[in-house]
Every structure is written in structure tokens, then in C-alpha cells.
Amino acid sequence: IVDVSVGGFLLAGRQMDSAGMIFQLELVLALNPEVSLSVGAECIWSDPQTSGLTFGGFHIIDISEQDNQKLHDIIDQIDH
């Protein structure tokens, strides 16, 4: 994950995802590996790079209230 907000995230990876694909993901954060978030996310856009990486923009479409609060707390920590 390159960037994250309460509504979505930017992902860089070697796998090419296509816009419209929907994923159920378990996100484990490098800042605090004990914290994980379970989210449903839709790939909104995908941009393959000459380096072999693909950047993709994902919109969070499903997250529990508890994980949503964790996400807000994490974003607050990053912003401060």
C-alpha cells in the first residue's frame, strides 16, 4: 500500500488488477503488524508501469465498524 485514506488506498504490486475487480482483503500494517483490517475493495483504476509494477486505485466498499475505527486511528497516527 502506497497511500491510504478512509475511503480507499493506492496499491503497487506485480499483479495486474483490472478496474471493476472486487477483492476481500486482509490488510496488515507494517507500522504495527498486530493490527489488521478486513476490507472489501473495488479496483477503480489500474496503471501498468514499464518497471513491471502496476499501480491501482481501490475504493473500500465493505468494512466493519470496528475496522473502520482502526483505520481512522491509523490515519490519525500517520498524519501526526
Short mmCIF file of N, CA and C in Angstrom, two decimals:
data_model
loop_
_atom_site.label_atom_id
_atom_site.label_comp_id
_atom_site.label_asym_id
_atom_site.label_seq_id
_atom_site.Cartn_x
_atom_site.Cartn_y
_atom_site.Cartn_z
N ILE A 1 0.85 -1.17 0.00
CA ILE A 1 0.00 0.00 0.00
C ILE A 1 0.90 1.23 0.00
N VAL A 2 0.66 2.09 -0.97
CA VAL A 2 1.45 3.30 -1.12
C VAL A 2 0.81 4.45 -0.34
N ASP A 3 -0.50 4.52 -0.34
CA ASP A 3 -1.23 5.58 0.34
C ASP A 3 -2.58 5.02 0.78
N VAL A 4 -3.11 5.57 1.87
CA VAL A 4 -4.39 5.09 2.37
C VAL A 4 -5.21 6.27 2.89
N SER A 5 -6.51 6.17 2.72
CA SER A 5 -7.44 7.14 3.29
C SER A 5 -8.63 6.35 3.82
N VAL A 6 -9.59 7.03 4.43
CA VAL A 6 -10.75 6.33 4.96
C VAL A 6 -11.62 5.76 3.85
N GLY A 7 -11.46 6.26 2.62
CA GLY A 7 -12.29 5.78 1.52
C GLY A 7 -11.62 4.79 0.59
N GLY A 8 -10.29 4.67 0.70
CA GLY A 8 -9.62 3.77 -0.23
C GLY A 8 -8.12 3.79 -0.07
N PHE A 9 -7.43 3.17 -1.03
CA PHE A 9 -5.98 3.09 -0.96
C PHE A 9 -5.39 2.94 -2.35
N LEU A 10 -4.10 3.29 -2.44
CA LEU A 10 -3.32 3.13 -3.65
C LEU A 10 -2.38 1.94 -3.41
N LEU A 11 -2.43 0.99 -4.30
CA LEU A 11 -1.65 -0.23 -4.17
C LEU A 11 -0.67 -0.35 -5.32
N ALA A 12 0.56 -0.72 -5.02
CA ALA A 12 1.56 -1.00 -6.05
C ALA A 12 1.95 -2.47 -5.90
N GLY A 13 1.96 -3.17 -7.02
CA GLY A 13 2.31 -4.58 -6.96
C GLY A 13 2.66 -5.13 -8.33
N ARG A 14 3.08 -6.37 -8.36
CA ARG A 14 3.46 -7.02 -9.60
C ARG A 14 2.26 -7.66 -10.31
N GLN A 15 1.19 -7.89 -9.55
CA GLN A 15 -0.02 -8.48 -10.14
C GLN A 15 -0.81 -7.38 -10.84
N MET A 16 -1.27 -7.64 -12.04
CA MET A 16 -2.05 -6.65 -12.77
C MET A 16 -3.52 -6.84 -12.45
N ASP A 17 -4.10 -5.86 -11.79
CA ASP A 17 -5.52 -5.87 -11.48
C ASP A 17 -6.24 -4.99 -12.49
N SER A 18 -7.49 -5.28 -12.73
CA SER A 18 -8.28 -4.51 -13.69
C SER A 18 -9.38 -3.75 -12.99
N ALA A 19 -9.72 -2.60 -13.52
CA ALA A 19 -10.82 -1.83 -12.98
C ALA A 19 -12.08 -2.69 -12.96
N GLY A 20 -12.81 -2.59 -11.87
CA GLY A 20 -14.04 -3.36 -11.72
C GLY A 20 -13.87 -4.64 -10.91
N MET A 21 -12.62 -5.09 -10.73
CA MET A 21 -12.39 -6.30 -9.93
C MET A 21 -12.68 -5.99 -8.46
N ILE A 22 -13.28 -6.94 -7.76
CA ILE A 22 -13.61 -6.78 -6.35
C ILE A 22 -12.83 -7.81 -5.55
N PHE A 23 -12.26 -7.36 -4.43
CA PHE A 23 -11.42 -8.20 -3.59
C PHE A 23 -11.88 -8.15 -2.15
N GLN A 24 -11.69 -9.25 -1.43
CA GLN A 24 -11.83 -9.27 0.03
C GLN A 24 -10.40 -9.40 0.54
N LEU A 25 -9.92 -8.39 1.27
CA LEU A 25 -8.53 -8.31 1.66
C LEU A 25 -8.35 -8.26 3.16
N GLU A 26 -7.25 -8.81 3.62
CA GLU A 26 -6.81 -8.66 5.00
C GLU A 26 -5.56 -7.80 4.94
N LEU A 27 -5.66 -6.57 5.42
CA LEU A 27 -4.54 -5.63 5.38
C LEU A 27 -3.80 -5.69 6.70
N VAL A 28 -2.51 -5.97 6.63
CA VAL A 28 -1.64 -5.99 7.81
C VAL A 28 -0.67 -4.83 7.64
N LEU A 29 -0.59 -3.99 8.64
CA LEU A 29 0.18 -2.77 8.53
C LEU A 29 1.62 -2.94 9.01
N ALA A 30 2.56 -2.46 8.21
CA ALA A 30 3.97 -2.55 8.56
C ALA A 30 4.28 -1.75 9.83
N LEU A 31 3.57 -0.64 10.05
CA LEU A 31 3.79 0.18 11.24
C LEU A 31 3.47 -0.58 12.52
N ASN A 32 2.48 -1.46 12.43
CA ASN A 32 2.04 -2.22 13.60
C ASN A 32 1.45 -3.55 13.12
N PRO A 33 2.31 -4.58 12.96
CA PRO A 33 1.85 -5.86 12.38
C PRO A 33 0.76 -6.57 13.18
N GLU A 34 0.54 -6.16 14.44
CA GLU A 34 -0.53 -6.79 15.21
C GLU A 34 -1.90 -6.28 14.79
N VAL A 35 -1.93 -5.17 14.06
CA VAL A 35 -3.20 -4.59 13.63
C VAL A 35 -3.48 -5.03 12.20
N SER A 36 -4.64 -5.62 11.99
CA SER A 36 -5.05 -5.99 10.64
C SER A 36 -6.47 -5.51 10.42
N LEU A 37 -6.78 -5.26 9.17
CA LEU A 37 -8.11 -4.79 8.79
C LEU A 37 -8.66 -5.70 7.70
N SER A 38 -9.90 -6.08 7.83
CA SER A 38 -10.56 -6.86 6.80
C SER A 38 -11.46 -5.91 6.01
N VAL A 39 -11.19 -5.80 4.71
CA VAL A 39 -11.96 -4.87 3.87
C VAL A 39 -12.36 -5.52 2.56
N GLY A 40 -13.49 -5.10 2.06
CA GLY A 40 -13.87 -5.39 0.69
C GLY A 40 -13.51 -4.16 -0.12
N ALA A 41 -12.84 -4.35 -1.25
CA ALA A 41 -12.40 -3.20 -2.04
C ALA A 41 -12.59 -3.48 -3.53
N GLU A 42 -12.92 -2.41 -4.25
CA GLU A 42 -13.08 -2.49 -5.70
C GLU A 42 -11.95 -1.71 -6.36
N CYS A 43 -11.32 -2.33 -7.35
CA CYS A 43 -10.29 -1.65 -8.13
C CYS A 43 -10.99 -0.65 -9.04
N ILE A 44 -10.67 0.62 -8.87
CA ILE A 44 -11.30 1.69 -9.65
C ILE A 44 -10.50 1.97 -10.91
N TRP A 45 -9.17 1.92 -10.80
CA TRP A 45 -8.31 2.14 -11.96
C TRP A 45 -7.01 1.36 -11.78
N SER A 46 -6.36 1.10 -12.87
CA SER A 46 -5.12 0.33 -12.88
C SER A 46 -4.18 0.92 -13.92
N ASP A 47 -2.89 1.06 -13.57
CA ASP A 47 -1.92 1.68 -14.46
C ASP A 47 -0.62 0.88 -14.46
N PRO A 48 -0.42 -0.04 -15.43
CA PRO A 48 0.83 -0.81 -15.52
C PRO A 48 2.00 0.12 -15.87
N GLN A 49 3.13 -0.10 -15.20
CA GLN A 49 4.33 0.69 -15.42
C GLN A 49 5.37 -0.12 -16.18
N THR A 50 6.30 0.57 -16.83
CA THR A 50 7.36 -0.13 -17.57
C THR A 50 8.29 -0.88 -16.62
N SER A 51 8.28 -0.52 -15.34
CA SER A 51 9.12 -1.19 -14.34
C SER A 51 8.61 -2.59 -14.00
N GLY A 52 7.39 -2.90 -14.44
CA GLY A 52 6.78 -4.18 -14.08
C GLY A 52 5.77 -4.06 -12.95
N LEU A 53 5.79 -2.93 -12.26
CA LEU A 53 4.80 -2.69 -11.22
C LEU A 53 3.50 -2.19 -11.85
N THR A 54 2.42 -2.46 -11.16
CA THR A 54 1.12 -1.89 -11.55
C THR A 54 0.60 -1.11 -10.36
N PHE A 55 0.21 0.12 -10.59
CA PHE A 55 -0.43 0.94 -9.57
C PHE A 55 -1.93 0.82 -9.76
N GLY A 56 -2.65 0.67 -8.65
CA GLY A 56 -4.09 0.56 -8.72
C GLY A 56 -4.76 1.36 -7.62
N GLY A 57 -5.83 2.03 -7.98
CA GLY A 57 -6.63 2.77 -7.01
C GLY A 57 -7.81 1.92 -6.58
N PHE A 58 -7.99 1.76 -5.28
CA PHE A 58 -9.05 0.91 -4.73
C PHE A 58 -9.97 1.72 -3.84
N HIS A 59 -11.26 1.48 -3.99
CA HIS A 59 -12.29 2.10 -3.17
C HIS A 59 -12.77 1.05 -2.17
N ILE A 60 -12.77 1.39 -0.88
CA ILE A 60 -13.25 0.47 0.15
C ILE A 60 -14.77 0.44 0.09
N ILE A 61 -15.31 -0.74 -0.17
CA ILE A 61 -16.76 -0.88 -0.30
C ILE A 61 -17.40 -1.62 0.87
N ASP A 62 -16.56 -2.27 1.71
CA ASP A 62 -17.10 -3.00 2.85
C ASP A 62 -16.04 -3.04 3.94
N ILE A 63 -16.41 -2.56 5.13
CA ILE A 63 -15.51 -2.59 6.28
C ILE A 63 -16.38 -2.57 7.53
N SER A 64 -16.01 -3.36 8.52
CA SER A 64 -16.78 -3.38 9.77
C SER A 64 -16.57 -2.07 10.52
N GLU A 65 -17.48 -1.77 11.41
CA GLU A 65 -17.37 -0.55 12.22
C GLU A 65 -16.08 -0.56 13.04
N GLN A 66 -15.73 -1.72 13.59
CA GLN A 66 -14.51 -1.85 14.40
C GLN A 66 -13.27 -1.59 13.54
N ASP A 67 -13.21 -2.20 12.35
CA ASP A 67 -12.05 -2.00 11.47
C ASP A 67 -12.02 -0.58 10.91
N ASN A 68 -13.19 0.01 10.70
CA ASN A 68 -13.25 1.39 10.24
C ASN A 68 -12.64 2.33 11.30
N GLN A 69 -12.93 2.05 12.57
CA GLN A 69 -12.35 2.86 13.65
C GLN A 69 -10.84 2.67 13.70
N LYS A 70 -10.37 1.42 13.53
CA LYS A 70 -8.93 1.17 13.48
C LYS A 70 -8.28 1.96 12.34
N LEU A 71 -8.94 1.98 11.18
CA LEU A 71 -8.41 2.70 10.03
C LEU A 71 -8.31 4.20 10.33
N HIS A 72 -9.33 4.77 10.94
CA HIS A 72 -9.30 6.18 11.33
C HIS A 72 -8.14 6.44 12.30
N ASP A 73 -7.97 5.55 13.28
CA ASP A 73 -6.89 5.71 14.26
C ASP A 73 -5.52 5.66 13.59
N ILE A 74 -5.35 4.74 12.65
CA ILE A 74 -4.08 4.60 11.93
C ILE A 74 -3.79 5.85 11.11
N ILE A 75 -4.79 6.35 10.41
CA ILE A 75 -4.60 7.55 9.60
C ILE A 75 -4.25 8.74 10.49
N ASP A 76 -4.89 8.84 11.66
CA ASP A 76 -4.54 9.90 12.61
C ASP A 76 -3.09 9.80 13.05
N GLN A 77 -2.60 8.57 13.30
CA GLN A 77 -1.21 8.36 13.70
C GLN A 77 -0.25 8.77 12.59
N ILE A 78 -0.59 8.45 11.35
CA ILE A 78 0.27 8.77 10.22
C ILE A 78 0.33 10.28 10.01
N ASP A 79 -0.80 10.96 10.17
CA ASP A 79 -0.88 12.39 9.93
C ASP A 79 -0.20 13.22 11.02
N HIS A 80 0.09 12.61 12.15
CA HIS A 80 0.71 13.39 13.24
C HIS A 80 2.16 13.08 13.41
#
